[in-house]
Short mmCIF file of C-alpha atoms in Angstrom, two decimals:
data_model
loop_
_atom_site.label_atom_id
_atom_site.label_comp_id
_atom_site.label_asym_id
_atom_site.label_seq_id
_atom_site.Cartn_x
_atom_site.Cartn_y
_atom_site.Cartn_z
CA MET A 4 -10.80 30.16 -3.74
CA LYS A 5 -8.91 27.55 -5.66
CA ALA A 6 -8.90 25.17 -2.66
CA ALA A 7 -12.83 25.72 -2.08
CA CYS A 8 -13.30 24.88 -5.97
CA THR A 9 -11.03 21.84 -5.73
CA THR A 10 -12.96 20.73 -2.48
CA SER A 11 -16.37 21.14 -4.18
CA ARG A 12 -15.62 19.69 -7.57
CA ALA A 13 -14.03 16.59 -5.72
CA SER A 14 -16.78 16.14 -3.89
CA VAL A 15 -18.90 16.05 -7.18
CA VAL A 16 -16.68 13.86 -9.13
CA ALA A 17 -16.44 11.37 -6.32
CA ALA A 18 -20.14 11.15 -5.72
CA ARG A 19 -20.49 10.43 -9.68
CA VAL A 20 -17.67 7.56 -9.82
CA ALA A 21 -19.71 5.84 -6.68
CA ASP A 22 -22.91 6.75 -8.89
CA LEU A 23 -21.31 4.92 -11.99
CA LEU A 24 -20.19 1.95 -9.70
CA ALA A 25 -23.47 1.75 -7.69
CA THR A 26 -23.91 -2.00 -8.31
CA PRO A 27 -21.61 -4.90 -9.66
CA GLU A 28 -23.94 -5.11 -12.69
CA GLN A 29 -23.37 -1.59 -13.73
CA ALA A 30 -19.59 -1.83 -13.50
CA ARG A 31 -19.15 -5.37 -15.22
CA ALA A 32 -18.76 -3.80 -18.50
CA TRP A 33 -16.26 -1.27 -17.31
CA ALA A 34 -14.10 -3.86 -15.69
CA GLY A 35 -14.11 -6.30 -18.62
CA GLU A 36 -11.55 -9.02 -18.26
CA ARG A 37 -10.35 -7.63 -15.00
CA TRP A 38 -13.08 -8.84 -12.72
CA TRP A 39 -11.68 -10.32 -9.73
CA PRO A 40 -14.11 -10.18 -6.87
CA GLN A 41 -12.22 -11.04 -3.95
CA SER A 42 -9.60 -8.55 -5.06
CA LEU A 43 -9.03 -5.55 -2.84
CA ALA A 44 -6.77 -3.97 -5.40
CA GLN A 45 -8.97 -4.62 -8.37
CA GLY A 46 -12.50 -5.96 -7.67
CA ALA A 47 -15.54 -6.06 -5.50
CA ALA A 48 -13.79 -5.94 -2.41
CA GLY A 49 -12.16 -2.47 -3.13
CA VAL A 50 -15.26 -1.11 -4.54
CA ALA A 51 -17.21 -2.17 -1.51
CA LEU A 52 -14.68 -0.01 0.45
CA LEU A 53 -15.54 3.04 -1.28
CA HIS A 54 -19.18 2.45 -0.56
CA ILE A 55 -18.45 1.64 2.99
CA GLU A 56 -16.52 4.72 3.72
CA ARG A 57 -19.50 7.06 1.88
CA THR A 58 -22.02 4.83 4.06
CA ARG A 59 -19.84 6.20 7.11
CA THR A 60 -20.18 9.90 6.25
CA GLU A 61 -23.73 9.60 5.20
CA ASP A 62 -22.89 10.23 1.58
CA GLY A 63 -24.14 6.99 -0.05
CA PRO A 64 -26.88 4.17 0.93
CA TRP A 65 -25.75 1.13 2.57
CA SER A 66 -27.34 -1.00 -0.16
CA ARG A 67 -24.44 -0.22 -2.48
CA ALA A 68 -21.82 -1.61 -0.27
CA GLN A 69 -24.12 -4.57 0.44
CA ALA A 70 -24.52 -5.75 -3.24
CA TRP A 71 -20.33 -5.09 -3.73
CA LEU A 72 -19.99 -7.52 -0.50
CA GLU A 73 -22.40 -10.05 -1.95
CA CYS A 74 -20.60 -9.58 -5.36
CA ALA A 75 -17.03 -10.21 -3.28
CA VAL A 76 -18.15 -13.55 -1.85
CA ALA A 77 -20.53 -15.03 -4.23
CA GLN A 78 -17.95 -17.27 -5.76
CA GLY A 79 -16.49 -18.09 -2.42
CA VAL A 80 -13.33 -16.80 -0.49
CA ASP A 81 -9.90 -18.21 -1.14
CA ALA A 82 -8.30 -19.25 2.45
CA SER A 83 -5.53 -20.63 1.07
CA PRO A 84 -1.91 -19.78 1.72
CA ALA A 85 -2.01 -18.13 -1.66
CA ALA A 86 -4.31 -15.30 -0.49
CA HIS A 87 -2.96 -11.91 0.99
CA LEU A 88 -4.18 -8.56 2.14
CA PHE A 89 -5.37 -7.63 -1.42
CA TYR A 90 -6.85 -11.03 -2.36
CA GLY A 91 -8.94 -13.56 -0.51
CA ALA A 92 -10.00 -13.93 2.85
CA PRO A 93 -7.33 -11.45 4.42
CA ALA A 94 -8.86 -8.80 1.64
CA LEU A 95 -12.63 -9.26 2.66
CA ALA A 96 -11.46 -9.15 6.59
CA TYR A 97 -9.98 -5.62 6.15
CA VAL A 98 -13.08 -4.52 4.36
CA LEU A 99 -15.30 -6.10 6.84
CA HIS A 100 -13.32 -4.73 9.58
CA ARG A 101 -14.26 -1.21 8.26
CA ALA A 102 -17.79 -2.30 7.63
CA GLN A 103 -18.22 -3.37 11.08
CA SER A 104 -18.33 -0.19 12.35
CA VAL A 105 -21.22 0.86 10.25
CA ARG A 106 -23.00 -2.58 10.60
CA PRO A 107 -22.05 -4.29 13.80
CA GLU A 108 -24.01 -7.47 12.64
CA PHE A 109 -20.96 -8.30 10.77
CA GLY A 110 -19.29 -9.84 13.90
CA PRO A 111 -19.70 -13.51 13.06
CA GLN A 112 -18.49 -13.37 9.60
CA LEU A 113 -15.58 -11.42 10.45
CA ALA A 114 -14.63 -13.92 13.45
CA ARG A 115 -14.71 -16.56 10.64
CA LEU A 116 -12.47 -14.70 8.35
CA ASP A 117 -10.07 -14.05 11.22
CA VAL A 118 -9.97 -17.81 11.89
CA ALA A 119 -8.80 -18.50 8.22
CA VAL A 120 -6.53 -15.39 8.27
CA ASP A 121 -4.82 -16.82 11.32
CA ARG A 122 -4.14 -20.36 9.43
CA ILE A 123 -3.04 -18.38 6.49
CA ILE A 124 -0.35 -16.14 8.44
CA THR A 125 0.73 -19.46 10.35
CA ALA A 126 1.47 -21.09 7.00
CA ARG A 127 3.38 -18.16 5.63
CA LEU A 128 5.43 -17.75 8.59
CA GLU A 129 6.53 -21.63 8.49
CA HIS A 130 7.10 -21.43 4.83
CA ALA A 131 9.47 -18.21 5.64
CA GLN A 132 11.25 -19.41 8.18
CA GLU A 133 12.13 -22.68 6.47
CA ARG A 134 13.37 -20.59 3.47
CA LEU A 135 15.57 -18.61 6.06
CA ALA A 136 16.96 -21.46 7.77
CA ALA A 137 17.97 -22.63 4.11
CA GLY A 138 19.79 -19.50 3.45
CA VAL A 139 17.99 -19.24 0.06
CA ARG A 140 16.98 -15.65 -1.34
CA PRO A 141 13.46 -14.66 -0.96
CA VAL A 142 10.80 -14.12 -3.35
CA LEU A 143 8.77 -10.67 -3.29
CA ALA A 144 5.45 -12.33 -2.46
CA GLU A 145 6.96 -13.56 0.73
CA PHE A 146 7.24 -10.20 2.32
CA ASP A 147 5.95 -7.42 0.50
CA THR A 148 2.95 -5.05 1.21
CA ILE A 149 0.76 -6.41 -1.86
CA ARG A 150 1.06 -10.23 -1.41
CA GLY A 151 3.46 -10.88 1.18
CA LEU A 152 4.00 -10.43 5.32
CA THR A 153 4.04 -7.04 5.38
CA GLY A 154 0.57 -6.83 4.20
CA LEU A 155 -0.74 -9.10 6.29
CA GLY A 156 1.02 -7.64 9.73
CA ALA A 157 -0.90 -4.42 8.15
CA LEU A 158 -4.23 -6.43 8.45
CA LEU A 159 -3.34 -7.48 12.09
CA LEU A 160 -2.54 -3.65 13.01
CA ALA A 161 -5.60 -2.87 11.70
CA ARG A 162 -7.70 -5.44 13.54
CA ASP A 163 -5.86 -6.05 16.57
CA GLU A 164 -2.56 -4.55 17.49
CA HIS A 165 -2.23 -7.26 20.33
CA HIS A 166 -2.57 -10.29 18.14
CA PRO A 167 -0.13 -12.99 19.09
CA HIS A 168 1.04 -13.20 15.69
CA LEU A 169 2.09 -9.75 15.01
CA PRO A 170 5.31 -10.18 17.02
CA GLU A 171 5.96 -13.37 14.93
CA VAL A 172 5.33 -11.22 11.80
CA VAL A 173 7.54 -8.48 13.00
CA SER A 174 10.61 -11.00 14.07
CA TYR A 175 10.27 -12.47 10.47
CA LEU A 176 10.44 -9.07 9.07
CA ALA A 177 13.71 -8.23 11.51
CA ALA A 178 15.45 -11.40 10.41
CA LEU A 179 14.78 -10.48 6.97
CA THR A 180 17.20 -7.72 6.88
CA GLU A 181 20.05 -9.86 8.37
CA PRO A 182 22.70 -9.87 5.45
CA LEU A 183 23.02 -13.57 3.23
CA THR A 184 25.41 -14.34 0.95
CA VAL A 185 24.63 -14.00 -3.00
CA ASP A 186 27.25 -15.68 -5.30
CA SER A 187 30.15 -15.28 -2.50
CA GLU A 188 29.30 -11.81 -1.84
CA GLU A 189 27.32 -10.29 1.08
CA ALA A 190 23.78 -8.76 0.01
CA PRO A 191 20.97 -7.51 2.21
CA GLY A 192 18.41 -10.50 3.50
CA TRP A 193 15.92 -9.04 0.94
CA TRP A 194 17.63 -9.59 -2.14
CA ALA A 195 14.71 -11.56 -4.05
CA ARG A 196 15.91 -14.05 -6.71
CA VAL A 197 13.33 -13.00 -8.84
CA GLY A 198 12.80 -9.74 -11.02
CA PRO A 199 10.62 -6.71 -9.80
CA GLY A 200 7.47 -8.31 -11.43
CA GLY A 201 7.93 -11.24 -8.84
CA LYS A 202 9.00 -13.88 -11.31
CA GLU A 203 12.45 -15.29 -12.84
CA ASP A 204 13.59 -12.70 -15.23
CA PRO A 205 16.60 -13.02 -17.62
CA ARG A 206 17.08 -9.14 -17.16
CA PHE A 207 17.74 -9.75 -13.59
CA PRO A 208 19.86 -12.75 -13.73
CA ALA A 209 21.38 -12.53 -10.15
CA GLY A 210 17.97 -10.83 -8.55
CA HIS A 211 17.61 -7.69 -7.03
CA ALA A 212 16.96 -5.46 -4.17
CA ASN A 213 13.77 -3.79 -4.31
CA THR A 214 13.27 -0.13 -2.71
CA GLY A 215 9.41 0.13 -2.86
CA MET A 216 6.34 0.44 -0.57
CA ALA A 217 4.52 -1.93 -2.77
CA HIS A 218 6.95 -4.70 -3.38
CA GLY A 219 10.22 -3.78 -1.81
CA ILE A 220 11.65 -3.04 1.64
CA CYS A 221 9.91 0.42 2.44
CA GLY A 222 6.90 -1.83 3.26
CA PRO A 223 8.60 -3.48 6.03
CA LEU A 224 10.25 -0.50 7.18
CA ALA A 225 7.04 0.92 7.65
CA LEU A 226 5.30 -1.77 9.58
CA LEU A 227 8.43 -2.09 11.48
CA ALA A 228 8.28 1.59 12.74
CA LEU A 229 4.31 1.34 13.36
CA ALA A 230 5.22 -1.89 15.54
CA LEU A 231 7.90 0.06 17.29
CA GLN A 232 5.61 2.96 18.05
CA ARG A 233 3.39 0.12 19.79
CA GLY A 234 6.19 -1.27 21.70
CA ILE A 235 6.39 -4.42 19.88
CA ALA A 236 9.89 -5.99 19.74
CA ALA A 237 11.32 -3.02 20.27
CA GLN A 238 15.01 -4.05 19.80
CA GLU A 239 14.23 -6.19 16.95
CA CYS A 240 12.96 -3.25 15.18
CA ALA A 241 15.18 -0.70 16.21
CA GLU A 242 18.02 -3.01 14.75
CA ALA A 243 16.20 -3.76 11.68
CA MET A 244 15.25 -0.52 10.78
CA GLY A 245 18.78 0.73 11.13
CA ARG A 246 19.99 -2.15 8.40
CA ILE A 247 17.31 -0.74 6.18
CA LEU A 248 17.96 3.04 6.94
CA ASP A 249 21.58 2.51 6.01
CA TRP A 250 20.88 0.82 2.62
CA LEU A 251 18.59 3.72 1.93
CA ASP A 252 21.44 6.14 2.63
CA THR A 253 23.78 4.55 0.57
CA TRP A 254 21.73 4.38 -2.72
CA GLN A 255 19.93 8.13 -1.98
CA GLN A 256 20.43 10.01 -5.02
CA GLY A 257 20.22 13.55 -6.09
CA ASP A 258 20.63 17.13 -4.34
CA ALA A 259 18.90 19.52 -2.06
CA ASP A 260 16.48 20.40 -5.11
CA GLN A 261 15.47 17.02 -5.86
CA VAL A 262 16.39 13.60 -3.61
CA TRP A 263 15.60 10.48 -4.98
CA TRP A 264 15.97 6.57 -4.54
CA PRO A 265 16.18 3.98 -7.37
CA TYR A 266 13.09 1.83 -7.70
CA TRP A 267 15.52 -1.23 -7.25
CA ILE A 268 19.41 -2.39 -7.30
CA THR A 269 20.77 -4.74 -9.68
CA ARG A 270 24.26 -6.53 -8.91
CA ALA A 271 25.63 -4.63 -12.03
CA GLN A 272 24.58 -1.51 -10.26
CA ARG A 273 25.54 -2.55 -6.97
CA SER A 274 29.20 -3.40 -8.22
CA GLY A 275 29.34 0.02 -10.22
CA ALA A 276 29.50 -1.44 -13.54
CA GLU A 277 25.82 0.12 -14.26
CA LYS A 278 24.58 3.40 -13.19
CA VAL A 279 21.30 3.72 -11.08
CA VAL A 280 17.97 4.69 -13.10
CA GLY A 281 16.38 7.90 -12.27
CA PRO A 282 14.62 10.16 -10.96
CA GLN A 283 10.97 8.34 -11.51
CA ARG A 284 8.11 8.63 -10.66
CA PRO A 285 7.62 9.84 -6.86
CA SER A 286 4.43 7.64 -6.06
CA TRP A 287 3.29 5.80 -3.12
CA CYS A 288 4.14 2.31 -4.67
CA TYR A 289 7.66 3.41 -5.62
CA GLY A 290 9.95 6.67 -5.71
CA ALA A 291 10.44 9.11 -3.30
CA GLY A 292 6.74 9.76 -2.06
CA GLY A 293 6.32 6.12 -0.42
CA VAL A 294 10.55 5.95 0.46
CA ALA A 295 10.27 9.20 2.37
CA HIS A 296 7.52 8.44 4.06
CA ALA A 297 8.44 5.12 5.30
CA GLN A 298 11.63 6.91 6.29
CA LEU A 299 9.49 9.35 8.06
CA LEU A 300 7.79 6.67 10.20
CA ALA A 301 11.02 5.14 11.34
CA ALA A 302 12.41 8.37 12.17
CA ARG A 303 9.32 9.17 14.42
CA ALA A 304 9.71 5.75 16.05
CA LEU A 305 13.28 6.15 16.70
CA GLY A 306 13.56 9.58 17.94
CA ASP A 307 15.59 10.83 15.11
CA ALA A 308 14.57 14.36 14.72
CA ALA A 309 17.12 15.08 12.12
CA ARG A 310 16.10 12.24 9.80
CA ALA A 311 12.38 13.32 10.34
CA GLU A 312 13.37 16.72 9.29
CA ARG A 313 15.23 15.49 6.20
CA CYS A 314 12.08 13.26 5.11
CA ARG A 315 9.86 16.27 5.68
CA ALA A 316 11.57 18.33 3.59
CA VAL A 317 11.70 15.58 0.56
CA LEU A 318 8.09 15.16 0.95
CA HIS A 319 7.42 18.69 0.75
CA ARG A 320 9.47 19.08 -2.43
CA VAL A 321 7.66 16.01 -3.77
CA PHE A 322 4.18 17.50 -3.16
CA THR A 323 4.96 21.07 -4.65
CA THR A 324 6.25 19.76 -7.42
CA ALA A 325 3.81 16.84 -8.18
CA ALA A 326 1.08 18.55 -9.91
CA VAL A 327 3.28 20.09 -12.69
CA SER A 328 5.38 16.95 -13.01
CA PRO A 329 5.50 15.06 -16.58
CA VAL A 330 6.06 11.90 -14.72
CA VAL A 331 2.69 11.72 -12.38
CA ASN A 332 0.32 11.20 -15.32
CA ASP A 333 -2.60 9.52 -13.46
CA ALA A 334 -5.12 9.80 -10.47
CA SER A 335 -4.61 6.37 -8.71
CA LEU A 336 -3.59 6.02 -5.17
CA CYS A 337 -0.74 3.30 -6.22
CA HIS A 338 1.14 5.62 -8.52
CA GLY A 339 -0.74 8.79 -9.06
CA TYR A 340 -2.17 11.99 -7.31
CA ALA A 341 -4.60 10.26 -5.02
CA GLY A 342 -1.63 8.07 -3.53
CA LEU A 343 0.51 11.56 -2.99
CA ALA A 344 -2.66 12.90 -1.71
CA LEU A 345 -2.93 10.50 1.12
CA LEU A 346 0.77 10.90 1.87
CA ALA A 347 0.47 14.69 1.94
CA HIS A 348 -2.48 14.22 4.34
CA THR A 349 -0.99 11.60 6.61
CA THR A 350 2.22 13.48 6.90
CA GLY A 351 0.79 16.87 7.11
CA THR A 352 3.79 17.85 4.52
CA GLY A 353 1.55 19.20 1.99
CA ARG A 354 -1.91 19.98 0.69
CA PRO A 355 -4.02 17.32 -0.47
CA GLU A 356 -6.66 19.21 -2.22
CA ASP A 357 -3.81 20.78 -4.59
CA LEU A 358 -2.66 17.23 -5.19
CA LEU A 359 -6.14 16.26 -6.29
CA ALA A 360 -6.89 19.09 -8.39
CA PRO A 361 -5.51 17.49 -11.64
CA ALA A 362 -7.86 14.67 -11.25
CA VAL A 363 -10.89 16.96 -11.19
CA GLY A 364 -9.58 19.85 -13.60
CA GLY A 365 -11.46 20.38 -16.99
CA GLY A 366 -14.74 19.06 -18.11
CA ASP A 367 -18.06 18.15 -16.40
CA ALA A 368 -18.22 15.56 -13.42
CA HIS A 369 -19.92 12.79 -15.42
CA THR A 370 -17.17 12.93 -17.90
CA LEU A 371 -14.39 13.19 -15.35
CA ALA A 372 -15.91 10.11 -13.52
CA THR A 373 -16.28 8.30 -16.64
CA GLU A 374 -12.69 8.91 -17.89
CA LEU A 375 -11.42 8.04 -14.13
CA ILE A 376 -13.28 4.66 -14.72
CA SER A 377 -12.37 3.97 -18.29
CA THR A 378 -8.57 4.60 -18.07
CA GLY A 379 -8.05 3.22 -14.69
CA GLY A 380 -10.59 0.88 -14.24
CA ILE A 381 -13.05 -0.13 -11.31
CA GLY A 382 -10.73 -0.83 -8.76
CA LEU A 383 -9.17 0.30 -5.45
CA LEU A 384 -5.54 0.21 -5.85
CA GLU A 385 -4.97 1.56 -9.38
CA GLY A 386 -8.69 2.70 -10.62
CA ALA A 387 -11.77 5.19 -10.24
CA ALA A 388 -12.66 3.66 -6.63
CA GLY A 389 -9.41 4.33 -5.13
CA THR A 390 -9.28 7.90 -6.80
CA ALA A 391 -13.02 8.29 -5.30
CA LEU A 392 -12.28 7.32 -2.47
CA ALA A 393 -9.39 9.90 -1.90
CA LEU A 394 -11.66 12.61 -3.32
CA HIS A 395 -14.18 12.09 -1.21
CA THR A 396 -12.29 11.53 2.33
CA LEU A 397 -9.41 14.09 1.84
CA THR A 398 -11.57 17.17 0.77
CA GLY A 399 -14.11 17.07 2.93
CA PRO A 400 -14.77 19.09 6.09
CA ALA A 401 -12.83 16.81 8.21
CA PRO A 402 -10.62 15.00 6.48
CA GLU A 403 -10.14 11.15 7.78
CA ALA A 404 -8.38 8.24 5.98
CA GLY A 405 -8.43 5.58 8.47
CA TRP A 406 -9.23 3.31 5.56
CA ALA A 407 -5.85 3.56 4.40
CA GLY A 408 -4.36 1.01 6.65
CA PHE A 409 -3.76 -1.31 3.71
CA LEU A 410 -1.30 1.38 2.34
CA LEU A 411 0.61 1.75 5.52
CA CYS A 412 -0.26 5.17 5.50
CA ALA A 413 -2.95 6.02 7.79
CA PRO A 414 -3.01 5.95 11.75
CA THR A 415 -3.77 2.10 12.37
CA GLY A 416 -4.39 0.06 15.58
CA GLY A 417 -7.58 -1.69 17.01
CA THR A 418 -9.00 -4.35 18.90
CA ARG A 419 -10.94 -7.21 17.54
CA GLY A 420 -14.66 -6.66 18.35
#
């Protein structure tokens, strides 16, 4: 009865969020200064995806998706090398890829975006190869899921797993895992010269090694695993994943009741001068949920049954305790209940409806929807559009999350059409 109640409320709350975000004009006041139309994470592109998926299931009119797509491109589309999966031409390409199955007439626009994305990836790879050749430490935006080549690789997997750039991205990520020398000491190749915020930070004078799915090495691990499953650069993928998994094993913390990994490792922590911090929030972006999920993908790709079983146990523990955990305190895809529900659905190690229950508990649907928007914003990654998308797709009669390839936690693989 509880599950049925959650499912019913989830559908109603999702519909109410969609109503409140029916048009850009309605949402403009909610967004305030966080109004970035080309953003998949926080802007019109992400809200369009919510309405596209609701149109796909015949739960919303196409006119809403159309209005948001028009808003996303109204001021032009950034096709510079600074664009990435969550902003600009790649973000629009991802959204139109999902839209094309509902509206095939988007083919020509998508083809033009593909050309722009190809140029962006070429420039990004050239810059990364120059940095590798120079032996300089990377910045997070070079390789991570949100702004880097891992995210662009996720787009290629979704659009066309046979794309000629995909093996190049995979080879780059494999090279990223090769050790480099930092102040006369060997360090992992993803040891960034910046802080976790992506910029020079006096609190991280020697940089850091980031663990997370969003900005750390677990994003590349997940993409390498998905590539290996498709037979792409098999030896490179396997060797690179081995290096990443060894690092994660070294820094695994806790016991059988609570396994966790630090968000990042500093030079002082690596030397033993400081202790690692945790356990922290077990979300998609950082923490045990995302890290164990990436390792599970790797274990499946490598045929490592023992690691896969350990990861399933960690995920099961995360999902059974998250609803009562004080460190999980919002409903978002990025670091809240919606993201955990998506991981539970993808891995089959938890009940999405239980994880979504805190997002729909208490109050009427309008109040809940209003709170989701007012506290998290309109966006897909950290806001109400993403939560509503999870509520809509994960608690329906036939849960399906093909839209979630941008988080590297849904089945991917397509052919351009």
